[in-house]
Coordinates of C-alpha atoms in Angstrom, one line a residue:
M16 CA 35.9 -0.8 31.8
F17 CA 38.1 -0.9 28.7
S18 CA 41.6 0.4 29.7
R19 CA 44.1 1.2 27.1
D20 CA 46.1 -1.9 27.8
S21 CA 43.0 -4.1 27.8
L22 CA 41.9 -2.6 24.5
N23 CA 45.3 -3.2 22.9
E24 CA 45.2 -6.8 24.2
I25 CA 41.7 -7.3 22.8
L26 CA 42.6 -5.9 19.4
E27 CA 45.7 -8.1 19.3
A28 CA 43.7 -11.2 20.2
L29 CA 40.9 -10.5 17.7
T30 CA 43.2 -9.6 14.8
A31 CA 45.3 -12.7 15.2
N32 CA 42.9 -14.4 12.8
V33 CA 41.0 -11.7 11.0
F34 CA 38.9 -13.9 8.8
R35 CA 37.7 -16.0 11.7
T36 CA 36.8 -12.9 13.7
I37 CA 34.8 -11.5 10.8
L38 CA 32.8 -14.7 10.4
T39 CA 32.2 -14.9 14.1
A40 CA 31.1 -11.3 14.3
F41 CA 28.8 -11.7 11.3
G42 CA 26.5 -14.0 13.3
V43 CA 25.7 -11.2 15.8
F44 CA 25.6 -8.6 13.1
W45 CA 23.0 -10.6 11.2
G46 CA 21.0 -11.4 14.3
I47 CA 20.6 -7.8 15.4
F48 CA 20.1 -6.7 11.8
I49 CA 17.2 -9.2 11.3
L50 CA 15.7 -8.1 14.7
V51 CA 15.6 -4.4 13.8
I52 CA 14.4 -5.0 10.2
L53 CA 11.6 -7.3 11.3
L54 CA 10.4 -4.9 13.9
A55 CA 10.5 -2.0 11.4
A56 CA 8.7 -4.0 8.8
G57 CA 6.0 -4.9 11.3
K58 CA 5.6 -1.2 12.3
G59 CA 5.5 -0.2 8.6
L60 CA 2.7 -2.7 7.9
E61 CA 0.8 -1.5 11.0
N62 CA 1.1 2.1 10.0
G63 CA -0.1 1.3 6.4
V64 CA -3.1 -0.6 7.6
K65 CA -4.0 2.1 10.2
Q66 CA -3.8 4.7 7.5
G67 CA -6.8 3.0 6.0
F68 CA -8.7 3.9 9.2
S69 CA -7.3 7.5 9.1
G70 CA -10.0 10.0 10.1
M71 CA -12.6 7.3 10.7
A72 CA -14.3 7.0 14.1
T73 CA -13.2 3.4 14.9
N74 CA -15.5 3.2 17.9
S75 CA -18.4 2.8 15.5
M76 CA -20.8 0.2 14.2
F77 CA -23.2 0.1 11.1
M78 CA -26.7 -1.4 11.3
W79 CA -29.2 -2.2 8.6
T80 CA -32.5 -4.1 8.2
Q81 CA -32.8 -7.6 6.8
T82 CA -35.7 -10.1 6.5
T83 CA -36.7 -11.7 9.8
S84 CA -36.0 -15.4 10.2
K85 CA -38.4 -16.2 13.0
A86 CA -42.1 -15.6 13.5
Y87 CA -43.0 -13.3 16.4
K88 CA -46.3 -12.0 18.0
G89 CA -48.4 -13.3 15.1
L90 CA -46.1 -11.8 12.5
P91 CA -44.6 -14.2 9.9
K92 CA -41.0 -15.0 9.4
T93 CA -39.2 -13.7 6.2
R94 CA -40.9 -10.4 7.0
R95 CA -39.4 -7.2 5.7
Y96 CA -39.4 -3.9 7.7
D97 CA -37.7 -0.5 7.7
F98 CA -36.0 1.6 10.3
K99 CA -37.8 4.9 11.1
N100 CA -36.7 8.4 12.0
S101 CA -38.1 7.9 15.5
D102 CA -35.6 5.0 16.0
V103 CA -32.7 7.5 16.0
A104 CA -34.2 9.6 18.9
A105 CA -35.1 6.4 20.8
L106 CA -31.5 5.1 20.6
K107 CA -30.1 8.5 21.7
Q108 CA -32.5 8.7 24.6
S109 CA -32.0 5.1 25.8
L110 CA -28.2 5.1 25.5
P111 CA -26.5 8.3 26.6
D112 CA -23.1 6.7 25.9
L113 CA -23.8 7.0 22.2
L114 CA -22.0 10.0 20.6
Y115 CA -23.5 10.0 17.1
V116 CA -26.5 8.1 15.7
S117 CA -26.5 9.0 12.0
P118 CA -29.4 7.8 9.9
R119 CA -28.5 7.2 6.2
N120 CA -30.2 6.6 2.9
Q121 CA -28.7 5.7 -0.5
L122 CA -30.2 5.9 -4.0
G123 CA -30.0 2.5 -5.6
G124 CA -29.2 0.5 -2.5
F125 CA -25.9 -1.0 -1.4
G126 CA -23.5 -1.1 -4.3
G127 CA -26.0 0.7 -6.5
A128 CA -25.5 3.9 -8.5
N129 CA -27.8 6.4 -10.2
N130 CA -27.5 8.5 -13.2
V131 CA -26.5 12.1 -12.3
V132 CA -26.8 14.7 -15.0
R133 CA -25.0 18.0 -15.5
G134 CA -25.6 19.8 -18.8
T135 CA -24.9 17.3 -21.5
K136 CA -22.8 15.0 -19.3
T137 CA -24.2 12.0 -17.5
S138 CA -22.5 9.5 -15.2
A139 CA -23.5 7.0 -12.5
F140 CA -22.8 7.8 -8.9
D141 CA -24.0 6.9 -5.4
V142 CA -26.2 9.5 -3.8
Y143 CA -26.4 9.5 0.0
G144 CA -28.7 11.3 2.3
D145 CA -26.8 12.1 5.5
Y146 CA -26.5 14.2 8.7
P147 CA -23.6 16.6 9.4
E148 CA -22.0 14.1 11.9
L149 CA -21.0 11.8 9.0
I150 CA -17.9 13.8 8.4
K151 CA -16.7 12.9 11.9
Q152 CA -17.4 9.2 11.3
Q153 CA -16.2 8.8 7.7
P154 CA -12.7 9.9 6.6
M155 CA -12.9 12.8 4.1
D156 CA -11.3 16.3 3.7
I157 CA -13.4 19.2 2.5
S158 CA -11.3 20.6 -0.3
K159 CA -13.6 23.4 -1.2
G160 CA -16.8 25.0 0.2
R161 CA -18.4 23.2 3.1
F162 CA -20.1 20.0 4.2
I163 CA -23.8 19.6 5.1
N164 CA -25.0 21.6 8.1
Y165 CA -28.1 21.6 10.3
Q166 CA -29.5 24.6 8.5
D167 CA -29.6 22.4 5.4
I168 CA -31.3 19.6 7.5
N169 CA -33.9 21.8 9.1
L170 CA -34.8 23.8 6.0
K171 CA -34.5 20.7 3.7
R172 CA -32.2 22.5 1.3
K173 CA -31.4 20.8 -1.9
V174 CA -27.7 21.1 -1.7
A175 CA -24.9 18.6 -2.4
V176 CA -21.3 17.9 -1.5
I177 CA -19.5 16.0 -4.3
G178 CA -16.2 14.0 -4.5
E179 CA -13.3 14.7 -6.8
G180 CA -14.2 11.7 -8.9
V181 CA -17.5 13.3 -9.7
I182 CA -15.8 16.5 -10.7
K183 CA -13.5 14.7 -13.1
E184 CA -16.4 13.1 -14.9
L185 CA -18.9 15.9 -15.0
Y186 CA -16.8 19.1 -15.1
D187 CA -14.2 20.5 -17.4
K188 CA -10.6 21.1 -16.1
D189 CA -10.3 24.2 -13.9
E190 CA -14.1 24.8 -14.1
E191 CA -15.7 26.4 -11.0
V192 CA -17.7 23.8 -9.2
I193 CA -19.2 25.6 -6.2
G194 CA -22.6 27.2 -7.1
T195 CA -23.3 24.8 -10.0
Y196 CA -26.3 22.4 -10.2
L197 CA -26.5 18.6 -10.6
K198 CA -29.6 16.6 -11.4
A199 CA -30.1 13.3 -9.6
N200 CA -33.3 11.3 -10.5
G201 CA -34.7 14.5 -12.0
V202 CA -34.1 16.6 -8.8
N203 CA -31.7 19.6 -9.0
F204 CA -29.1 20.0 -6.2
L205 CA -26.8 23.0 -5.7
V206 CA -23.2 22.1 -5.1
V207 CA -21.9 23.8 -1.9
G208 CA -18.7 21.7 -1.3
T209 CA -16.2 19.2 -2.6
Y210 CA -14.3 16.6 -0.8
K211 CA -11.4 14.2 -1.0
A212 CA -11.5 10.8 0.6
K213 CA -8.9 10.2 3.4
G214 CA -6.9 7.1 4.2
N215 CA -5.0 4.6 2.1
N216 CA -7.4 1.8 1.2
G217 CA -8.5 0.0 -1.9
N218 CA -11.8 1.8 -2.1
A219 CA -10.4 5.3 -2.0
E220 CA -10.9 5.9 -5.7
Q221 CA -14.5 4.7 -5.6
E222 CA -15.2 6.8 -2.4
Q223 CA -14.3 9.9 -4.4
K224 CA -17.4 9.3 -6.6
N225 CA -20.1 9.9 -4.0
I226 CA -22.6 12.7 -3.7
F227 CA -23.9 13.7 -0.2
V228 CA -27.1 15.6 0.3
P229 CA -29.0 16.5 3.5
F230 CA -30.9 13.5 4.9
T231 CA -34.2 15.4 5.2
S232 CA -33.9 16.6 1.6
F233 CA -33.2 13.1 0.4
Q234 CA -36.3 11.7 2.1
Q235 CA -38.5 14.5 0.6
A236 CA -37.0 14.7 -2.9
F237 CA -37.0 10.9 -3.5
N238 CA -40.2 10.1 -1.7
Y239 CA -38.6 8.0 1.0
G240 CA -41.2 9.2 3.6
D241 CA -40.1 8.1 7.1
R242 CA -37.7 5.3 6.0
V243 CA -34.1 5.0 7.1
G244 CA -31.8 2.7 5.1
W245 CA -29.2 2.1 7.8
M246 CA -27.4 3.8 10.6
A247 CA -23.8 4.8 11.5
I248 CA -23.5 4.7 15.3
T249 CA -20.5 5.9 17.3
A250 CA -19.9 5.7 21.0
H251 CA -18.2 8.1 23.3
D252 CA -14.4 7.5 23.8
G253 CA -15.1 6.2 27.4
A254 CA -17.5 3.5 26.1
S255 CA -17.1 0.6 23.8
I256 CA -19.5 0.2 20.9
T257 CA -19.0 -3.5 21.1
Q258 CA -20.3 -3.6 24.6
L259 CA -23.2 -1.3 23.7
K260 CA -24.2 -3.3 20.6
P261 CA -26.4 -6.0 22.3
K262 CA -28.4 -3.3 23.9
I263 CA -28.8 -1.4 20.6
L264 CA -30.0 -4.5 18.9
E265 CA -32.4 -5.3 21.7
I266 CA -34.0 -1.9 21.5
M267 CA -34.4 -2.1 17.7
K268 CA -35.9 -5.6 17.9
E269 CA -38.4 -4.5 20.5
R270 CA -39.4 -1.4 18.5
H271 CA -39.9 -3.5 15.3
F272 CA -41.5 -6.6 16.8
I273 CA -38.6 -8.9 16.1
N274 CA -38.1 -12.1 18.0
P275 CA -35.3 -11.5 20.6
T276 CA -33.5 -14.6 19.5
D277 CA -33.6 -13.7 15.8
D278 CA -30.0 -12.8 15.1
R279 CA -30.5 -12.5 11.3
A280 CA -33.1 -9.8 11.3
I281 CA -30.7 -6.9 11.9
G282 CA -27.5 -6.8 9.9
N283 CA -24.5 -5.1 11.6
F284 CA -20.8 -4.5 11.2
D285 CA -18.8 -3.7 14.3
L286 CA -15.8 -1.5 13.1
Y287 CA -14.4 -1.3 16.6
E288 CA -14.3 -5.1 16.9
Q289 CA -12.5 -5.3 13.6
F290 CA -10.0 -2.6 14.5
S291 CA -9.3 -4.4 17.8
K292 CA -8.5 -7.6 15.9
V293 CA -6.1 -5.7 13.7
Q294 CA -4.3 -4.2 16.8
S295 CA -4.1 -7.7 18.4
L296 CA -2.7 -9.1 15.1
F297 CA 0.1 -6.5 15.1
T298 CA 0.9 -7.2 18.8
I299 CA 1.3 -10.9 17.8
L300 CA 3.5 -9.9 14.8
Q301 CA 5.7 -7.8 17.0
F302 CA 6.2 -10.7 19.5
I303 CA 7.1 -13.0 16.6
A304 CA 9.6 -10.4 15.3
F305 CA 11.2 -10.2 18.7
F306 CA 11.2 -14.0 19.1
V307 CA 12.7 -14.8 15.6
G308 CA 15.2 -11.9 15.8
T309 CA 16.3 -13.0 19.3
L310 CA 16.7 -16.6 18.2
V311 CA 18.9 -15.5 15.2
L312 CA 20.9 -13.3 17.6
L313 CA 21.3 -16.2 20.0
S314 CA 22.8 -18.4 17.2
G315 CA 25.4 -15.7 16.6
V316 CA 26.1 -15.5 20.4
I317 CA 26.6 -19.3 20.4
G318 CA 29.1 -18.9 17.5
I319 CA 31.0 -16.3 19.4
S320 CA 31.1 -18.5 22.5
N321 CA 32.4 -21.4 20.5
I322 CA 35.1 -19.3 18.9
M323 CA 36.1 -17.9 22.2
L324 CA 36.5 -21.5 23.5
I325 CA 38.9 -22.1 20.6
V326 CA 40.7 -18.9 21.3
V327 CA 41.1 -19.9 25.0
K328 CA 42.5 -23.3 23.9
E329 CA 45.0 -21.6 21.5
R330 CA 46.1 -19.3 24.3
T331 CA 46.4 -21.9 27.0
K332 CA 50.2 -21.4 27.4
E333 CA 49.8 -17.6 27.5
I334 CA 47.2 -18.0 30.2
G335 CA 49.5 -20.3 32.1
I336 CA 52.3 -17.8 32.0
R337 CA 50.1 -15.0 33.1
R338 CA 48.9 -17.1 36.0
A339 CA 52.4 -18.0 36.9
I340 CA 53.6 -14.4 37.1
G341 CA 50.7 -13.4 39.4
A342 CA 47.6 -12.8 37.3
T343 CA 44.5 -13.5 39.4
P344 CA 41.6 -15.7 38.1
G345 CA 39.4 -12.6 38.2
A346 CA 41.8 -10.8 35.8
I347 CA 41.8 -13.7 33.4
R348 CA 38.0 -13.9 33.5
K349 CA 37.7 -10.2 33.0
Q350 CA 39.9 -10.2 29.9
I351 CA 38.0 -13.1 28.2
L352 CA 34.7 -11.5 29.0
L353 CA 35.9 -8.1 27.6
E354 CA 37.0 -9.7 24.4
A355 CA 33.6 -11.4 23.9
L356 CA 31.7 -8.3 24.9
F357 CA 33.8 -6.0 22.6
L358 CA 33.3 -8.3 19.6
T359 CA 29.5 -8.6 20.3
I360 CA 28.9 -4.9 20.8
I361 CA 30.9 -3.8 17.7
S362 CA 29.3 -6.3 15.4
G363 CA 25.8 -5.6 16.9
M364 CA 26.2 -1.8 16.6
L365 CA 27.2 -2.3 13.0
G366 CA 24.1 -4.4 12.4
I367 CA 21.9 -1.6 14.0
A368 CA 23.6 1.0 11.8
V369 CA 23.1 -0.9 8.6
A370 CA 19.5 -1.7 9.4
T371 CA 18.8 1.9 10.2
G372 CA 20.3 3.0 6.9
I373 CA 18.1 0.6 5.0
I374 CA 15.0 1.7 6.9
A375 CA 15.9 5.4 6.1
L376 CA 16.4 4.5 2.4
L377 CA 13.1 2.6 2.3
N378 CA 11.3 5.6 3.9
M379 CA 12.7 7.9 1.2
V380 CA 11.4 5.6 -1.5
L381 CA 7.9 5.5 0.1
D382 CA 7.8 9.2 0.5
S383 CA 8.6 9.7 -3.2
M384 CA 5.7 7.5 -4.2
P385 CA 2.4 9.2 -5.2
P386 CA -0.2 9.2 -2.4
G387 CA -2.4 6.1 -2.4
E388 CA 0.1 3.8 -4.1
N389 CA 1.8 2.5 -0.9
T390 CA -1.5 1.4 0.6
M391 CA -0.4 -1.3 2.9
F392 CA 3.0 -0.1 4.0
A393 CA 4.0 3.3 5.5
N394 CA 6.8 4.8 7.6
P395 CA 8.6 1.7 8.8
S396 CA 10.5 2.7 11.9
V397 CA 11.9 1.5 15.2
D398 CA 11.6 3.6 18.3
L399 CA 14.3 4.4 20.8
G400 CA 12.9 1.9 23.3
V401 CA 13.5 -0.9 20.8
V402 CA 17.1 0.3 20.1
F403 CA 17.8 0.4 23.9
F404 CA 16.3 -3.1 24.2
A405 CA 18.6 -4.2 21.4
L406 CA 21.6 -2.7 23.2
V407 CA 20.7 -4.5 26.4
I408 CA 20.5 -7.8 24.5
L409 CA 23.9 -7.0 23.0
V410 CA 25.5 -6.5 26.4
G411 CA 23.8 -9.5 27.8
S412 CA 24.8 -11.6 24.8
G413 CA 28.4 -10.5 25.0
L414 CA 28.6 -11.5 28.7
L415 CA 26.9 -14.8 27.9
A416 CA 29.2 -15.5 25.0
G417 CA 32.3 -15.0 27.2
F418 CA 31.1 -16.6 30.4
I419 CA 31.8 -20.3 29.5
P420 CA 35.2 -19.6 27.8
A421 CA 36.2 -17.4 30.8
Q422 CA 35.3 -20.1 33.3
T423 CA 37.3 -22.6 31.1
A424 CA 40.3 -20.2 31.2
I425 CA 40.4 -19.8 35.0
N426 CA 40.1 -23.5 35.5
I427 CA 43.4 -24.1 33.7
K428 CA 46.2 -24.9 36.2
P429 CA 49.4 -22.9 35.5
V430 CA 51.6 -26.0 35.6
D431 CA 49.4 -27.8 33.0
A432 CA 49.2 -24.7 30.9
L433 CA 53.0 -24.3 30.7
R434 CA 53.4 -27.9 29.5
T435 CA 51.1 -27.2 26.5
E436 CA 52.9 -27.1 23.2

């Protein structure tokens, strides 16, 4: 496409006025630079937010009891009730699409904390009664020992898994943790494992200060009887917890004599629904990045087209001479298009290279930061598909920028062109 003679002619034409050529090329450079940076920034923000969901079963919901707001079957409104152990089995039996139904209890209630004692040290922590499935629903890494298992559940063992925040407050540095005892509400628990919370979110530090014990041991040790505080429910990958939620609530309302139209009696939080909203948000942000970047790039293309029109005007006599000695309209059109295409591709590739360098530098800075500090931004990047798309835009923009000037050039009559001073 670019022969040696064509390339020499292009370079000669573009270097005739270097300053003008640089200013013209800057529009395309800036447009493609902005496009790549916006897409990378959107991806970095998406990665950072999704790290907050890292290790979490996003196809999940949480459900807890609240006071009823409507009377039903002779029972008054504002009635309090509790979930029961039998509710767990009922949900599993009625809805085979549910993967995990994990009953949970917590000392002190939501946001509460209880004094935990070890030797002469005392501090306040949340103590949870849980099933082994929790580790598949909530992001955590077992750093030492193990998590709760079904032997603990069946035998009601008084064992505990503690977070690194608990270790910092109740243990000396380098002290062995596994095999020691903690006392919560006067009940001793043997530490069998330690964990570290996963994901980059604002609650990570607080989540390190939890203590997990077997659900059955919790009910027995703290006299909870048959009560269940709330449930963490996860659906199979082939099913949507959002679609299953109405049926779950219907079953629970029927089991606890709650008015079917009472939407306040059972509190719930649909994690999958929130995660889907986040994904939709980033799809919109990506579209906006493409739209804004393309508009900025288009303004640069318009600048190149205008400058090429001026160049054609300045070279009117040259074009007339070439036409007079036998140059075809196609040859003239091709030369003008090649000049616009060359300028567009060179400036655009430079914009991609500079943007890539900045992204690489930013990734180096983020990688050097301590874990947990870059909570909302991680690994900004642009995939090869986007780069290919940018190249297609560049080629299309170059042809677009040169089309009108090329048509103007071939419409010049040789006789009129030769008269031009």
